[in-house]
Amino acid sequence: MNNRQRVKAIMNYESYDRLPLVHFGYWRETLDKWASEGHLKKEDYEGYNEGNEVDRALSEKVGFDFNWQTMIYADGNVNPGFEQKILEEFPDGTQKVLDYNGLITLQKPGINSIPAEVGYTLQNRKSWEECYLPKLQYFDGRVDSDALIKLKQNPDRDYPLGINCWSLFGGIRNWMGVQGISYLYADDEELYDEIIQTVADLNFKVIEKMLSIYSDFDFAHFWEDLCYKNGPLVNPRVFEEKVGPNYRRITDLVKSYGIDIISVDSDGKIDDLIPAWLNNGVNTVFPIEVGTWEPDFALWRKKYGKKLRGVGGMDKKFFGFDYAAIDAEIERLRPLVELGGYIPCPDHRIAPDAKWENVQYYCDRMREIFS
């Protein structure tokens, strides 16, 4: 079997020869550290981007089979994006920046973390119609036709490939911040609905065009990032009511092309949003981020049955510990694998505290145990 066949077999509760070893990328600092230690050469990851040929070659060198983020992306975001500008600079080096999405954040050069949101361009109907609506129109340039045609010319592809359906809510949250989009629902529900519908309509058109050119994808994937350690950043009832029907339109579309594995990327404690996703055609949660809230895929499976699948849930912090910690984590994952419909994957991009030898040990042990 190849990895395409393995993924489809596992997610459809069919027999397979071995578990594929899946990852979710690396921090750039991680690759630099491994290179400084002599495990990699700079040319091993020059031009690295998730899912590209460099990533596939690097996966083999590290010990993995493939990156779940191997996808062709739909462009349903603002296009063109906003020109990034430094609006203000403070004595400690912190900068107030207008970003690609029109969000105003505080950033400090050299610090890689989620910046603080301090303002946003999208505040009312006037700013929506003048600054955003013109950037959310369909045009053929939103679809990378050349990449899709190239895929048609490679019918023997043996690695899993997804169609990324972008986002129906998380992207809007990136424009307005959590506070902005929350107040908008209370202050102007009509505009709130219009923005969501505009984004959904654009995404549908882009995905429909992509599938008309090439449709031999192994899964479809949404990105949302809608939760934190205590739960959703949006009321689940509101999400179900406002966003759910648009999920259903797109999941019905991809299923009509034979794509029956549909995953969503959301961090944090996702428990309360799982019903809305399942009700509207999503059947796979990813990356099942491990945190203080201790997500329990086995409990979800007991509650929702085999219609729920999962990719992720391996606690990547153990890459910074020792072999014993990794062995214990693999044993924790073993009963989840035995449930079927589940593929372990480090719960986020592998961080700089990861030891090269630990990652290779994990890959070797996983192959030994799950073959």
PDB file of N, CA and C in Angstrom, residues 241-319:
ATOM      1  N   GLU A 241     -25.721  28.245  13.639  1.00  0.00           N
ATOM      2  CA  GLU A 241     -26.784  28.943  12.907  1.00  0.00           C
ATOM      3  C   GLU A 241     -26.251  29.740  11.724  1.00  0.00           C
ATOM      4  N   LYS A 242     -25.162  30.472  11.937  1.00  0.00           N
ATOM      5  CA  LYS A 242     -24.684  31.408  10.920  1.00  0.00           C
ATOM      6  C   LYS A 242     -23.702  30.785   9.931  1.00  0.00           C
ATOM      7  N   VAL A 243     -22.854  29.902  10.423  1.00  0.00           N
ATOM      8  CA  VAL A 243     -21.775  29.363   9.591  1.00  0.00           C
ATOM      9  C   VAL A 243     -22.090  27.948   9.115  1.00  0.00           C
ATOM     10  N   GLY A 244     -22.800  27.188   9.945  1.00  0.00           N
ATOM     11  CA  GLY A 244     -23.064  25.785   9.641  1.00  0.00           C
ATOM     12  C   GLY A 244     -23.631  25.533   8.249  1.00  0.00           C
ATOM     13  N   PRO A 245     -24.677  26.247   7.807  1.00  0.00           N
ATOM     14  CA  PRO A 245     -25.236  25.969   6.482  1.00  0.00           C
ATOM     15  C   PRO A 245     -24.236  26.161   5.348  1.00  0.00           C
ATOM     16  N   ASN A 246     -23.294  27.082   5.527  1.00  0.00           N
ATOM     17  CA  ASN A 246     -22.288  27.300   4.493  1.00  0.00           C
ATOM     18  C   ASN A 246     -21.234  26.197   4.499  1.00  0.00           C
ATOM     19  N   TYR A 247     -20.939  25.661   5.669  1.00  0.00           N
ATOM     20  CA  TYR A 247     -20.112  24.457   5.719  1.00  0.00           C
ATOM     21  C   TYR A 247     -20.794  23.347   4.926  1.00  0.00           C
ATOM     22  N   ARG A 248     -22.077  23.193   5.137  1.00  0.00           N
ATOM     23  CA  ARG A 248     -22.817  22.124   4.477  1.00  0.00           C
ATOM     24  C   ARG A 248     -22.767  22.279   2.957  1.00  0.00           C
ATOM     25  N   ARG A 249     -22.889  23.498   2.456  1.00  0.00           N
ATOM     26  CA  ARG A 249     -22.818  23.717   1.005  1.00  0.00           C
ATOM     27  C   ARG A 249     -21.494  23.217   0.449  1.00  0.00           C
ATOM     28  N   ILE A 250     -20.396  23.552   1.151  1.00  0.00           N
ATOM     29  CA  ILE A 250     -19.077  23.201   0.632  1.00  0.00           C
ATOM     30  C   ILE A 250     -18.775  21.724   0.844  1.00  0.00           C
ATOM     31  N   THR A 251     -19.161  21.168   1.990  1.00  0.00           N
ATOM     32  CA  THR A 251     -18.904  19.738   2.195  1.00  0.00           C
ATOM     33  C   THR A 251     -19.736  18.892   1.233  1.00  0.00           C
ATOM     34  N   ASP A 252     -20.957  19.323   0.929  1.00  0.00           N
ATOM     35  CA  ASP A 252     -21.749  18.611  -0.070  1.00  0.00           C
ATOM     36  C   ASP A 252     -21.069  18.682  -1.442  1.00  0.00           C
ATOM     37  N   LEU A 253     -20.495  19.835  -1.751  1.00  0.00           N
ATOM     38  CA  LEU A 253     -19.804  20.012  -3.032  1.00  0.00           C
ATOM     39  C   LEU A 253     -18.617  19.057  -3.143  1.00  0.00           C
ATOM     40  N   VAL A 254     -17.744  19.019  -2.144  1.00  0.00           N
ATOM     41  CA  VAL A 254     -16.550  18.167  -2.257  1.00  0.00           C
ATOM     42  C   VAL A 254     -16.937  16.689  -2.234  1.00  0.00           C
ATOM     43  N   LYS A 255     -17.977  16.353  -1.481  1.00  0.00           N
ATOM     44  CA  LYS A 255     -18.425  14.957  -1.462  1.00  0.00           C
ATOM     45  C   LYS A 255     -18.967  14.526  -2.820  1.00  0.00           C
ATOM     46  N   SER A 256     -19.551  15.459  -3.558  1.00  0.00           N
ATOM     47  CA  SER A 256     -20.066  15.127  -4.892  1.00  0.00           C
ATOM     48  C   SER A 256     -18.941  14.747  -5.842  1.00  0.00           C
ATOM     49  N   TYR A 257     -17.711  15.100  -5.486  1.00  0.00           N
ATOM     50  CA  TYR A 257     -16.530  14.719  -6.266  1.00  0.00           C
ATOM     51  C   TYR A 257     -15.820  13.517  -5.649  1.00  0.00           C
ATOM     52  N   GLY A 258     -16.458  12.850  -4.701  1.00  0.00           N
ATOM     53  CA  GLY A 258     -15.893  11.639  -4.114  1.00  0.00           C
ATOM     54  C   GLY A 258     -14.912  11.879  -2.986  1.00  0.00           C
ATOM     55  N   ILE A 259     -14.838  13.098  -2.470  1.00  0.00           N
ATOM     56  CA  ILE A 259     -13.920  13.418  -1.372  1.00  0.00           C
ATOM     57  C   ILE A 259     -14.693  13.265  -0.069  1.00  0.00           C
ATOM     58  N   ASP A 260     -14.432  12.189   0.680  1.00  0.00           N
ATOM     59  CA  ASP A 260     -15.265  11.908   1.847  1.00  0.00           C
ATOM     60  C   ASP A 260     -14.539  12.071   3.181  1.00  0.00           C
ATOM     61  N   ILE A 261     -13.270  12.449   3.169  1.00  0.00           N
ATOM     62  CA  ILE A 261     -12.552  12.786   4.402  1.00  0.00           C
ATOM     63  C   ILE A 261     -12.464  14.303   4.457  1.00  0.00           C
ATOM     64  N   ILE A 262     -13.084  14.906   5.461  1.00  0.00           N
ATOM     65  CA  ILE A 262     -13.144  16.373   5.536  1.00  0.00           C
ATOM     66  C   ILE A 262     -12.719  16.786   6.942  1.00  0.00           C
ATOM     67  N   SER A 263     -11.587  17.458   7.020  1.00  0.00           N
ATOM     68  CA  SER A 263     -11.016  17.810   8.321  1.00  0.00           C
ATOM     69  C   SER A 263     -11.087  19.314   8.560  1.00  0.00           C
ATOM     70  N   VAL A 264     -10.985  19.674   9.833  1.00  0.00           N
ATOM     71  CA  VAL A 264     -10.953  21.086  10.215  1.00  0.00           C
ATOM     72  C   VAL A 264      -9.837  21.289  11.222  1.00  0.00           C
ATOM     73  N   ASP A 265      -9.073  22.353  11.037  1.00  0.00           N
ATOM     74  CA  ASP A 265      -7.969  22.714  11.926  1.00  0.00           C
ATOM     75  C   ASP A 265      -8.469  23.756  12.916  1.00  0.00           C
ATOM     76  N   SER A 266      -8.534  23.355  14.174  1.00  0.00           N
ATOM     77  CA  SER A 266      -8.828  24.325  15.223  1.00  0.00           C
ATOM     78  C   SER A 266      -8.050  23.950  16.469  1.00  0.00           C
ATOM     79  N   ASP A 267      -7.416  24.934  17.061  1.00  0.00           N
ATOM     80  CA  ASP A 267      -6.653  24.707  18.283  1.00  0.00           C
ATOM     81  C   ASP A 267      -7.575  24.737  19.496  1.00  0.00           C
ATOM     82  N   GLY A 268      -6.991  24.471  20.661  1.00  0.00           N
ATOM     83  CA  GLY A 268      -7.699  24.656  21.912  1.00  0.00           C
ATOM     84  C   GLY A 268      -8.746  23.589  22.213  1.00  0.00           C
ATOM     85  N   LYS A 269      -9.618  23.922  23.137  1.00  0.00           N
ATOM     86  CA  LYS A 269     -10.662  22.999  23.615  1.00  0.00           C
ATOM     87  C   LYS A 269     -11.853  23.074  22.657  1.00  0.00           C
ATOM     88  N   ILE A 270     -11.937  22.102  21.753  1.00  0.00           N
ATOM     89  CA  ILE A 270     -12.903  22.158  20.652  1.00  0.00           C
ATOM     90  C   ILE A 270     -14.213  21.431  20.946  1.00  0.00           C
ATOM     91  N   ASP A 271     -14.351  20.831  22.120  1.00  0.00           N
ATOM     92  CA  ASP A 271     -15.474  19.929  22.410  1.00  0.00           C
ATOM     93  C   ASP A 271     -16.836  20.495  22.002  1.00  0.00           C
ATOM     94  N   ASP A 272     -17.081  21.765  22.322  1.00  0.00           N
ATOM     95  CA  ASP A 272     -18.417  22.328  22.106  1.00  0.00           C
ATOM     96  C   ASP A 272     -18.703  22.670  20.644  1.00  0.00           C
ATOM     97  N   LEU A 273     -17.684  22.665  19.793  1.00  0.00           N
ATOM     98  CA  LEU A 273     -17.898  22.943  18.369  1.00  0.00           C
ATOM     99  C   LEU A 273     -17.982  21.669  17.533  1.00  0.00           C
ATOM    100  N   ILE A 274     -17.589  20.543  18.096  1.00  0.00           N
ATOM    101  CA  ILE A 274     -17.626  19.294  17.328  1.00  0.00           C
ATOM    102  C   ILE A 274     -19.014  19.002  16.776  1.00  0.00           C
ATOM    103  N   PRO A 275     -20.098  19.175  17.557  1.00  0.00           N
ATOM    104  CA  PRO A 275     -21.429  18.893  16.990  1.00  0.00           C
ATOM    105  C   PRO A 275     -21.750  19.725  15.750  1.00  0.00           C
ATOM    106  N   ALA A 276     -21.387  21.016  15.771  1.00  0.00           N
ATOM    107  CA  ALA A 276     -21.681  21.871  14.614  1.00  0.00           C
ATOM    108  C   ALA A 276     -20.926  21.403  13.382  1.00  0.00           C
ATOM    109  N   TRP A 277     -19.672  20.994  13.569  1.00  0.00           N
ATOM    110  CA  TRP A 277     -18.916  20.488  12.422  1.00  0.00           C
ATOM    111  C   TRP A 277     -19.511  19.184  11.903  1.00  0.00           C
ATOM    112  N   LEU A 278     -19.773  18.254  12.805  1.00  0.00           N
ATOM    113  CA  LEU A 278     -20.330  16.964  12.382  1.00  0.00           C
ATOM    114  C   LEU A 278     -21.683  17.133  11.696  1.00  0.00           C
ATOM    115  N   ASN A 279     -22.494  18.019  12.225  1.00  0.00           N
ATOM    116  CA  ASN A 279     -23.832  18.232  11.655  1.00  0.00           C
ATOM    117  C   ASN A 279     -23.769  18.788  10.242  1.00  0.00           C
ATOM    118  N   ASN A 280     -22.624  19.366   9.875  1.00  0.00           N
ATOM    119  CA  ASN A 280     -22.533  20.058   8.590  1.00  0.00           C
ATOM    120  C   ASN A 280     -21.426  19.513   7.684  1.00  0.00           C
ATOM    121  N   GLY A 281     -21.104  18.230   7.880  1.00  0.00           N
ATOM    122  CA  GLY A 281     -20.297  17.534   6.895  1.00  0.00           C
ATOM    123  C   GLY A 281     -18.834  17.335   7.206  1.00  0.00           C
ATOM    124  N   VAL A 282     -18.315  17.988   8.243  1.00  0.00           N
ATOM    125  CA  VAL A 282     -16.924  17.748   8.649  1.00  0.00           C
ATOM    126  C   VAL A 282     -16.895  16.470   9.481  1.00  0.00           C
ATOM    127  N   ASN A 283     -15.922  15.589   9.216  1.00  0.00           N
ATOM    128  CA  ASN A 283     -15.886  14.337   9.976  1.00  0.00           C
ATOM    129  C   ASN A 283     -14.536  14.041  10.626  1.00  0.00           C
ATOM    130  N   THR A 284     -13.576  14.982  10.520  1.00  0.00           N
ATOM    131  CA  THR A 284     -12.235  14.741  11.050  1.00  0.00           C
ATOM    132  C   THR A 284     -11.720  15.977  11.763  1.00  0.00           C
ATOM    133  N   VAL A 285     -11.267  15.803  13.016  1.00  0.00           N
ATOM    134  CA  VAL A 285     -10.706  16.925  13.770  1.00  0.00           C
ATOM    135  C   VAL A 285      -9.181  16.831  13.741  1.00  0.00           C
ATOM    136  N   PHE A 286      -8.542  17.998  13.643  1.00  0.00           N
ATOM    137  CA  PHE A 286      -7.095  18.091  13.491  1.00  0.00           C
ATOM    138  C   PHE A 286      -6.666  19.471  14.002  1.00  0.00           C
ATOM    139  N   PRO A 287      -5.622  19.660  14.768  1.00  0.00           N
ATOM    140  CA  PRO A 287      -4.611  18.676  15.142  1.00  0.00           C
ATOM    141  C   PRO A 287      -4.825  18.063  16.533  1.00  0.00           C
ATOM    142  N   ILE A 288      -6.003  18.241  17.129  1.00  0.00           N
ATOM    143  CA  ILE A 288      -6.289  17.745  18.484  1.00  0.00           C
ATOM    144  C   ILE A 288      -5.168  18.206  19.425  1.00  0.00           C
ATOM    145  N   GLU A 289      -5.105  19.498  19.601  1.00  0.00           N
ATOM    146  CA  GLU A 289      -4.036  20.101  20.400  1.00  0.00           C
ATOM    147  C   GLU A 289      -4.095  19.612  21.844  1.00  0.00           C
ATOM    148  N   VAL A 290      -2.971  19.120  22.340  1.00  0.00           N
ATOM    149  CA  VAL A 290      -2.891  18.626  23.714  1.00  0.00           C
ATOM    150  C   VAL A 290      -2.508  19.789  24.625  1.00  0.00           C
ATOM    151  N   GLY A 291      -3.323  20.028  25.627  1.00  0.00           N
ATOM    152  CA  GLY A 291      -3.048  21.134  26.546  1.00  0.00           C
ATOM    153  C   GLY A 291      -3.570  20.820  27.925  1.00  0.00           C
ATOM    154  N   THR A 292      -3.734  21.841  28.733  1.00  0.00           N
ATOM    155  CA  THR A 292      -4.193  21.653  30.111  1.00  0.00           C
ATOM    156  C   THR A 292      -5.609  21.087  30.175  1.00  0.00           C
ATOM    157  N   TRP A 293      -6.380  21.247  29.091  1.00  0.00           N
ATOM    158  CA  TRP A 293      -7.770  20.769  29.080  1.00  0.00           C
ATOM    159  C   TRP A 293      -7.858  19.270  28.779  1.00  0.00           C
ATOM    160  N   GLU A 294      -6.749  18.639  28.383  1.00  0.00           N
ATOM    161  CA  GLU A 294      -6.657  17.188  28.181  1.00  0.00           C
ATOM    162  C   GLU A 294      -7.775  16.653  27.269  1.00  0.00           C
ATOM    163  N   PRO A 295      -7.694  16.924  25.981  1.00  0.00           N
ATOM    164  CA  PRO A 295      -8.705  16.411  25.048  1.00  0.00           C
ATOM    165  C   PRO A 295      -8.740  14.891  25.057  1.00  0.00           C
ATOM    166  N   ASP A 296      -9.889  14.330  24.840  1.00  0.00           N
ATOM    167  CA  ASP A 296     -10.042  12.885  24.944  1.00  0.00           C
ATOM    168  C   ASP A 296     -10.750  12.349  23.700  1.00  0.00           C
ATOM    169  N   PHE A 297      -9.957  11.911  22.716  1.00  0.00           N
ATOM    170  CA  PHE A 297     -10.549  11.396  21.481  1.00  0.00           C
ATOM    171  C   PHE A 297     -11.410  10.162  21.751  1.00  0.00           C
ATOM    172  N   ALA A 298     -10.996   9.340  22.705  1.00  0.00           N
ATOM    173  CA  ALA A 298     -11.775   8.138  23.034  1.00  0.00           C
ATOM    174  C   ALA A 298     -13.170   8.526  23.543  1.00  0.00           C
ATOM    175  N   LEU A 299     -13.237   9.581  24.357  1.00  0.00           N
ATOM    176  CA  LEU A 299     -14.528  10.052  24.855  1.00  0.00           C
ATOM    177  C   LEU A 299     -15.386  10.589  23.717  1.00  0.00           C
ATOM    178  N   TRP A 300     -14.764  11.338  22.804  1.00  0.00           N
ATOM    179  CA  TRP A 300     -15.509  11.847  21.650  1.00  0.00           C
ATOM    180  C   TRP A 300     -16.040  10.694  20.809  1.00  0.00           C
ATOM    181  N   ARG A 301     -15.210   9.670  20.601  1.00  0.00           N
ATOM    182  CA  ARG A 301     -15.643   8.538  19.787  1.00  0.00           C
ATOM    183  C   ARG A 301     -16.831   7.840  20.455  1.00  0.00           C
ATOM    184  N   LYS A 302     -16.771   7.713  21.793  1.00  0.00           N
ATOM    185  CA  LYS A 302     -17.876   7.084  22.515  1.00  0.00           C
ATOM    186  C   LYS A 302     -19.158   7.892  22.344  1.00  0.00           C
ATOM    187  N   LYS A 303     -19.013   9.217  22.300  1.00  0.00           N
ATOM    188  CA  LYS A 303     -20.177  10.094  22.204  1.00  0.00           C
ATOM    189  C   LYS A 303     -20.732  10.171  20.780  1.00  0.00           C
ATOM    190  N   TYR A 304     -19.844  10.246  19.779  1.00  0.00           N
ATOM    191  CA  TYR A 304     -20.287  10.507  18.412  1.00  0.00           C
ATOM    192  C   TYR A 304     -20.177   9.297  17.492  1.00  0.00           C
ATOM    193  N   GLY A 305     -19.520   8.245  17.947  1.00  0.00           N
ATOM    194  CA  GLY A 305     -19.394   7.052  17.121  1.00  0.00           C
ATOM    195  C   GLY A 305     -18.369   7.192  16.013  1.00  0.00           C
ATOM    196  N   LYS A 306     -18.436   6.255  15.082  1.00  0.00           N
ATOM    197  CA  LYS A 306     -17.409   6.179  14.048  1.00  0.00           C
ATOM    198  C   LYS A 306     -17.513   7.275  12.997  1.00  0.00           C
ATOM    199  N   LYS A 307     -18.547   8.090  13.055  1.00  0.00           N
ATOM    200  CA  LYS A 307     -18.615   9.191  12.093  1.00  0.00           C
ATOM    201  C   LYS A 307     -17.554  10.248  12.384  1.00  0.00           C
ATOM    202  N   LEU A 308     -16.975  10.241  13.588  1.00  0.00           N
ATOM    203  CA  LEU A 308     -15.912  11.176  13.930  1.00  0.00           C
ATOM    204  C   LEU A 308     -14.553  10.505  13.780  1.00  0.00           C
ATOM    205  N   ARG A 309     -13.669  11.137  13.014  1.00  0.00           N
ATOM    206  CA  ARG A 309     -12.294  10.687  12.868  1.00  0.00           C
ATOM    207  C   ARG A 309     -11.358  11.733  13.471  1.00  0.00           C
ATOM    208  N   GLY A 310     -10.075  11.374  13.558  1.00  0.00           N
ATOM    209  CA  GLY A 310      -9.119  12.318  14.123  1.00  0.00           C
ATOM    210  C   GLY A 310      -7.722  12.145  13.547  1.00  0.00           C
ATOM    211  N   VAL A 311      -7.009  13.255  13.438  1.00  0.00           N
ATOM    212  CA  VAL A 311      -5.584  13.265  13.096  1.00  0.00           C
ATOM    213  C   VAL A 311      -4.917  14.210  14.085  1.00  0.00           C
ATOM    214  N   GLY A 312      -3.891  13.716  14.778  1.00  0.00           N
ATOM    215  CA  GLY A 312      -3.196  14.587  15.735  1.00  0.00           C
ATOM    216  C   GLY A 312      -3.122  13.956  17.103  1.00  0.00           C
ATOM    217  N   GLY A 313      -3.107  14.825  18.136  1.00  0.00           N
ATOM    218  CA  GLY A 313      -3.219  14.357  19.507  1.00  0.00           C
ATOM    219  C   GLY A 313      -1.958  13.793  20.122  1.00  0.00           C
ATOM    220  N   MET A 314      -0.806  13.800  19.388  1.00  0.00           N
ATOM    221  CA  MET A 314       0.448  13.369  20.004  1.00  0.00           C
ATOM    222  C   MET A 314       1.070  14.590  20.672  1.00  0.00           C
ATOM    223  N   ASP A 315       1.372  14.488  21.958  1.00  0.00           N
ATOM    224  CA  ASP A 315       1.877  15.628  22.726  1.00  0.00           C
ATOM    225  C   ASP A 315       3.339  15.882  22.376  1.00  0.00           C
ATOM    226  N   LYS A 316       3.564  16.887  21.517  1.00  0.00           N
ATOM    227  CA  LYS A 316       4.907  17.117  20.971  1.00  0.00           C
ATOM    228  C   LYS A 316       5.923  17.561  22.016  1.00  0.00           C
ATOM    229  N   LYS A 317       5.465  17.983  23.197  1.00  0.00           N
ATOM    230  CA  LYS A 317       6.448  18.445  24.193  1.00  0.00           C
ATOM    231  C   LYS A 317       7.391  17.319  24.613  1.00  0.00           C
ATOM    232  N   PHE A 318       6.954  16.060  24.415  1.00  0.00           N
ATOM    233  CA  PHE A 318       7.798  14.937  24.811  1.00  0.00           C
ATOM    234  C   PHE A 318       9.021  14.781  23.915  1.00  0.00           C
ATOM    235  N   PHE A 319       9.028  15.436  22.758  1.00  0.00           N
ATOM    236  CA  PHE A 319      10.232  15.432  21.937  1.00  0.00           C
ATOM    237  C   PHE A 319      11.400  16.121  22.648  1.00  0.00           C
TER     238      PHE A 319
END
